[in-house]
Amino acid sequence: MNNESVNLWEVLAGVAVFMLGMRFLEDSLQTMAGRSFKLFLKRNTSGRFRAVAGGTIVTAVLQSSSVVNLLVLAFVGASLLTMQNALAVILGANLGTTISNWVIATVGFSYQISDFAYPLTGVAGILAALSTKGSRLHHWSMFLLGFSFIFLG
């Protein structure tokens, strides 16, 4: 095989892992979304300022507005977040990216979030395999597995 066909397979595998991660994330969110989680999301995204601030902070921590946007999409898909609040969080995510880049350029502090994805995938995969299907632990491990698959994809 030549290098071009190998790269095509790598791209297809990456897209498949990414899509599987989104599926795991959305399915586990729909199942786990209890009253307390819904209240937490509603409380922290109720006003536009809170939603923008939340998106900014989460993006600064994760250093990836794309991941925040994907999480927001999963929340909207699971009917946990309204479109209006989702747009405010996405705006905050974009601001968070800009602010993070300013801080990194000024201070020089940075880390690779993908370095955490491999251990997270391993731990979450083992927990998902060993836990009882339908249990709270199983749903949380599937959520973490989906989250890590997004980074790996």
PDB file of C-alpha atoms in Angstrom:
ATOM      1  CA  MET A   1       0.000   0.000   0.000  1.00  0.00           C
ATOM      2  CA  ASN A   2       1.172   3.495  -0.653  1.00  0.00           C
ATOM      3  CA  ASN A   3       1.146   6.293   1.907  1.00  0.00           C
ATOM      4  CA  GLU A   4      -1.960   7.960   0.477  1.00  0.00           C
ATOM      5  CA  SER A   5      -4.188   4.936   1.110  1.00  0.00           C
ATOM      6  CA  VAL A   6      -2.834   4.554   4.650  1.00  0.00           C
ATOM      7  CA  ASN A   7      -3.595   8.215   5.344  1.00  0.00           C
ATOM      8  CA  LEU A   8      -7.120   7.763   4.000  1.00  0.00           C
ATOM      9  CA  TRP A   9      -7.689   4.845   6.370  1.00  0.00           C
ATOM     10  CA  GLU A  10      -6.294   6.875   9.266  1.00  0.00           C
ATOM     11  CA  VAL A  11      -8.668   9.716   8.439  1.00  0.00           C
ATOM     12  CA  LEU A  12     -11.631   7.334   8.198  1.00  0.00           C
ATOM     13  CA  ALA A  13     -10.671   5.700  11.500  1.00  0.00           C
ATOM     14  CA  GLY A  14     -10.336   9.115  13.145  1.00  0.00           C
ATOM     15  CA  VAL A  15     -13.755  10.197  11.905  1.00  0.00           C
ATOM     16  CA  ALA A  16     -15.285   6.900  13.068  1.00  0.00           C
ATOM     17  CA  VAL A  17     -13.767   7.215  16.558  1.00  0.00           C
ATOM     18  CA  PHE A  18     -14.915  10.839  16.740  1.00  0.00           C
ATOM     19  CA  MET A  19     -18.478   9.958  15.702  1.00  0.00           C
ATOM     20  CA  LEU A  20     -18.549   7.027  18.133  1.00  0.00           C
ATOM     21  CA  GLY A  21     -17.402   9.388  20.874  1.00  0.00           C
ATOM     22  CA  MET A  22     -20.221  11.805  20.069  1.00  0.00           C
ATOM     23  CA  ARG A  23     -22.708   8.918  20.124  1.00  0.00           C
ATOM     24  CA  PHE A  24     -21.455   7.644  23.502  1.00  0.00           C
ATOM     25  CA  LEU A  25     -21.511  11.168  24.899  1.00  0.00           C
ATOM     26  CA  GLU A  26     -25.042  11.977  23.758  1.00  0.00           C
ATOM     27  CA  ASP A  27     -26.492   8.586  24.768  1.00  0.00           C
ATOM     28  CA  SER A  28     -24.951   8.721  28.231  1.00  0.00           C
ATOM     29  CA  LEU A  29     -26.098  12.317  28.727  1.00  0.00           C
ATOM     30  CA  GLN A  30     -29.678  11.433  27.831  1.00  0.00           C
ATOM     31  CA  THR A  31     -29.628   8.562  30.310  1.00  0.00           C
ATOM     32  CA  MET A  32     -27.785  10.322  33.141  1.00  0.00           C
ATOM     33  CA  ALA A  33     -29.520  13.662  32.919  1.00  0.00           C
ATOM     34  CA  GLY A  34     -31.235  13.621  36.243  1.00  0.00           C
ATOM     35  CA  ARG A  35     -32.940  16.486  37.947  1.00  0.00           C
ATOM     36  CA  SER A  36     -29.775  17.747  39.647  1.00  0.00           C
ATOM     37  CA  PHE A  37     -27.748  17.829  36.406  1.00  0.00           C
ATOM     38  CA  LYS A  38     -30.543  19.609  34.549  1.00  0.00           C
ATOM     39  CA  LEU A  39     -30.807  22.156  37.366  1.00  0.00           C
ATOM     40  CA  PHE A  40     -27.025  22.635  37.330  1.00  0.00           C
ATOM     41  CA  LEU A  41     -27.044  23.332  33.584  1.00  0.00           C
ATOM     42  CA  LYS A  42     -30.089  25.569  33.811  1.00  0.00           C
ATOM     43  CA  ARG A  43     -28.653  27.521  36.737  1.00  0.00           C
ATOM     44  CA  ASN A  44     -25.265  28.035  35.087  1.00  0.00           C
ATOM     45  CA  THR A  45     -26.629  28.968  31.662  1.00  0.00           C
ATOM     46  CA  SER A  46     -29.801  30.786  32.708  1.00  0.00           C
ATOM     47  CA  GLY A  47     -28.561  34.276  31.879  1.00  0.00           C
ATOM     48  CA  ARG A  48     -26.593  35.255  28.827  1.00  0.00           C
ATOM     49  CA  PHE A  49     -23.714  36.579  30.936  1.00  0.00           C
ATOM     50  CA  ARG A  50     -23.495  33.359  32.964  1.00  0.00           C
ATOM     51  CA  ALA A  51     -23.596  31.237  29.808  1.00  0.00           C
ATOM     52  CA  VAL A  52     -20.863  33.305  28.125  1.00  0.00           C
ATOM     53  CA  ALA A  53     -18.742  33.243  31.302  1.00  0.00           C
ATOM     54  CA  GLY A  54     -19.224  29.484  31.655  1.00  0.00           C
ATOM     55  CA  GLY A  55     -18.199  28.861  28.056  1.00  0.00           C
ATOM     56  CA  THR A  56     -15.144  31.082  28.526  1.00  0.00           C
ATOM     57  CA  ILE A  57     -14.005  29.309  31.699  1.00  0.00           C
ATOM     58  CA  VAL A  58     -14.556  25.780  30.389  1.00  0.00           C
ATOM     59  CA  THR A  59     -12.709  26.601  27.161  1.00  0.00           C
ATOM     60  CA  ALA A  60      -9.810  28.124  29.083  1.00  0.00           C
ATOM     61  CA  VAL A  61      -9.531  24.938  31.155  1.00  0.00           C
ATOM     62  CA  LEU A  62      -9.913  22.496  28.248  1.00  0.00           C
ATOM     63  CA  GLN A  63      -7.986  24.708  25.799  1.00  0.00           C
ATOM     64  CA  SER A  64     -10.337  23.632  23.045  1.00  0.00           C
ATOM     65  CA  SER A  65     -13.380  25.557  21.916  1.00  0.00           C
ATOM     66  CA  SER A  66     -14.153  22.712  19.501  1.00  0.00           C
ATOM     67  CA  VAL A  67     -14.651  20.281  22.382  1.00  0.00           C
ATOM     68  CA  VAL A  68     -16.831  22.791  24.229  1.00  0.00           C
ATOM     69  CA  ASN A  69     -18.888  23.290  21.067  1.00  0.00           C
ATOM     70  CA  LEU A  70     -19.293  19.523  20.692  1.00  0.00           C
ATOM     71  CA  LEU A  71     -20.369  19.185  24.322  1.00  0.00           C
ATOM     72  CA  VAL A  72     -22.885  21.976  23.815  1.00  0.00           C
ATOM     73  CA  LEU A  73     -24.190  20.169  20.718  1.00  0.00           C
ATOM     74  CA  ALA A  74     -24.559  16.989  22.755  1.00  0.00           C
ATOM     75  CA  PHE A  75     -26.436  18.917  25.466  1.00  0.00           C
ATOM     76  CA  VAL A  76     -28.775  20.426  22.871  1.00  0.00           C
ATOM     77  CA  GLY A  77     -29.236  17.019  21.214  1.00  0.00           C
ATOM     78  CA  ALA A  78     -30.130  15.528  24.602  1.00  0.00           C
ATOM     79  CA  SER A  79     -32.593  18.412  25.195  1.00  0.00           C
ATOM     80  CA  LEU A  80     -30.625  19.603  28.225  1.00  0.00           C
ATOM     81  CA  LEU A  81     -29.832  23.055  26.863  1.00  0.00           C
ATOM     82  CA  THR A  82     -31.876  25.508  24.826  1.00  0.00           C
ATOM     83  CA  MET A  83     -30.533  26.824  21.547  1.00  0.00           C
ATOM     84  CA  GLN A  84     -30.403  30.402  22.871  1.00  0.00           C
ATOM     85  CA  ASN A  85     -28.293  29.389  25.880  1.00  0.00           C
ATOM     86  CA  ALA A  86     -26.169  27.138  23.680  1.00  0.00           C
ATOM     87  CA  LEU A  87     -25.306  30.072  21.414  1.00  0.00           C
ATOM     88  CA  ALA A  88     -24.234  32.109  24.447  1.00  0.00           C
ATOM     89  CA  VAL A  89     -21.988  29.268  25.658  1.00  0.00           C
ATOM     90  CA  ILE A  90     -20.469  28.963  22.168  1.00  0.00           C
ATOM     91  CA  LEU A  91     -19.786  32.700  22.137  1.00  0.00           C
ATOM     92  CA  GLY A  92     -18.064  32.277  25.501  1.00  0.00           C
ATOM     93  CA  ALA A  93     -16.059  29.361  24.124  1.00  0.00           C
ATOM     94  CA  ASN A  94     -14.773  31.552  21.313  1.00  0.00           C
ATOM     95  CA  LEU A  95     -13.852  34.263  23.814  1.00  0.00           C
ATOM     96  CA  GLY A  96     -12.162  31.639  25.986  1.00  0.00           C
ATOM     97  CA  THR A  97      -9.970  30.564  23.088  1.00  0.00           C
ATOM     98  CA  THR A  98      -8.854  34.135  22.509  1.00  0.00           C
ATOM     99  CA  ILE A  99      -8.176  34.776  26.191  1.00  0.00           C
ATOM    100  CA  SER A 100      -6.298  31.462  26.550  1.00  0.00           C
ATOM    101  CA  ASN A 101      -4.084  32.331  23.613  1.00  0.00           C
ATOM    102  CA  TRP A 102      -3.313  35.738  25.120  1.00  0.00           C
ATOM    103  CA  VAL A 103      -2.371  34.134  28.439  1.00  0.00           C
ATOM    104  CA  ILE A 104      -0.242  31.476  26.750  1.00  0.00           C
ATOM    105  CA  ALA A 105       1.506  34.096  24.612  1.00  0.00           C
ATOM    106  CA  THR A 106       2.135  36.303  27.635  1.00  0.00           C
ATOM    107  CA  VAL A 107       2.993  33.738  30.309  1.00  0.00           C
ATOM    108  CA  GLY A 108       4.059  30.795  28.169  1.00  0.00           C
ATOM    109  CA  PHE A 109       1.986  28.167  30.024  1.00  0.00           C
ATOM    110  CA  SER A 110       0.407  25.418  27.948  1.00  0.00           C
ATOM    111  CA  TYR A 111      -0.424  21.712  28.139  1.00  0.00           C
ATOM    112  CA  GLN A 112      -1.697  19.095  25.736  1.00  0.00           C
ATOM    113  CA  ILE A 113      -5.181  17.900  26.665  1.00  0.00           C
ATOM    114  CA  SER A 114      -4.622  14.872  24.411  1.00  0.00           C
ATOM    115  CA  ASP A 115      -2.017  13.623  26.920  1.00  0.00           C
ATOM    116  CA  PHE A 116      -4.929  12.968  29.271  1.00  0.00           C
ATOM    117  CA  ALA A 117      -7.085  11.307  26.615  1.00  0.00           C
ATOM    118  CA  TYR A 118      -5.185   7.990  26.486  1.00  0.00           C
ATOM    119  CA  PRO A 119      -5.261   7.290  30.248  1.00  0.00           C
ATOM    120  CA  LEU A 120      -8.878   8.457  30.399  1.00  0.00           C
ATOM    121  CA  THR A 121      -9.796   6.116  27.543  1.00  0.00           C
ATOM    122  CA  GLY A 122      -8.103   3.201  29.282  1.00  0.00           C
ATOM    123  CA  VAL A 123      -9.713   3.787  32.673  1.00  0.00           C
ATOM    124  CA  ALA A 124     -13.153   4.572  31.242  1.00  0.00           C
ATOM    125  CA  GLY A 125     -13.017   1.563  28.913  1.00  0.00           C
ATOM    126  CA  ILE A 126     -12.120  -0.813  31.746  1.00  0.00           C
ATOM    127  CA  LEU A 127     -14.846   0.646  33.974  1.00  0.00           C
ATOM    128  CA  ALA A 128     -17.397   0.367  31.149  1.00  0.00           C
ATOM    129  CA  ALA A 129     -16.434  -3.256  30.524  1.00  0.00           C
ATOM    130  CA  LEU A 130     -16.529  -4.243  34.202  1.00  0.00           C
ATOM    131  CA  SER A 131     -19.583  -2.289  35.335  1.00  0.00           C
ATOM    132  CA  THR A 132     -23.145  -3.516  35.118  1.00  0.00           C
ATOM    133  CA  LYS A 133     -24.890  -2.199  32.030  1.00  0.00           C
ATOM    134  CA  GLY A 134     -27.428   0.422  33.012  1.00  0.00           C
ATOM    135  CA  SER A 135     -25.705   1.286  36.286  1.00  0.00           C
ATOM    136  CA  ARG A 136     -24.675   4.833  37.134  1.00  0.00           C
ATOM    137  CA  LEU A 137     -20.993   3.823  36.929  1.00  0.00           C
ATOM    138  CA  HIS A 138     -21.545   2.381  33.465  1.00  0.00           C
ATOM    139  CA  HIS A 139     -23.191   5.594  32.220  1.00  0.00           C
ATOM    140  CA  TRP A 140     -20.429   7.781  33.678  1.00  0.00           C
ATOM    141  CA  SER A 141     -17.738   5.576  32.168  1.00  0.00           C
ATOM    142  CA  MET A 142     -19.460   5.731  28.769  1.00  0.00           C
ATOM    143  CA  PHE A 143     -19.620   9.527  29.096  1.00  0.00           C
ATOM    144  CA  LEU A 144     -15.880   9.678  29.857  1.00  0.00           C
ATOM    145  CA  LEU A 145     -15.137   7.196  27.085  1.00  0.00           C
ATOM    146  CA  GLY A 146     -17.069   9.319  24.593  1.00  0.00           C
ATOM    147  CA  PHE A 147     -15.319  12.452  25.849  1.00  0.00           C
ATOM    148  CA  SER A 148     -11.889  10.867  25.384  1.00  0.00           C
ATOM    149  CA  PHE A 149     -12.828   9.453  21.965  1.00  0.00           C
ATOM    150  CA  ILE A 150     -13.583  12.988  20.787  1.00  0.00           C
ATOM    151  CA  PHE A 151      -9.983  13.946  21.561  1.00  0.00           C
ATOM    152  CA  LEU A 152      -8.542  10.800  20.005  1.00  0.00           C
ATOM    153  CA  GLY A 153     -10.666  11.056  16.851  1.00  0.00           C
TER     154      GLY A 153
END
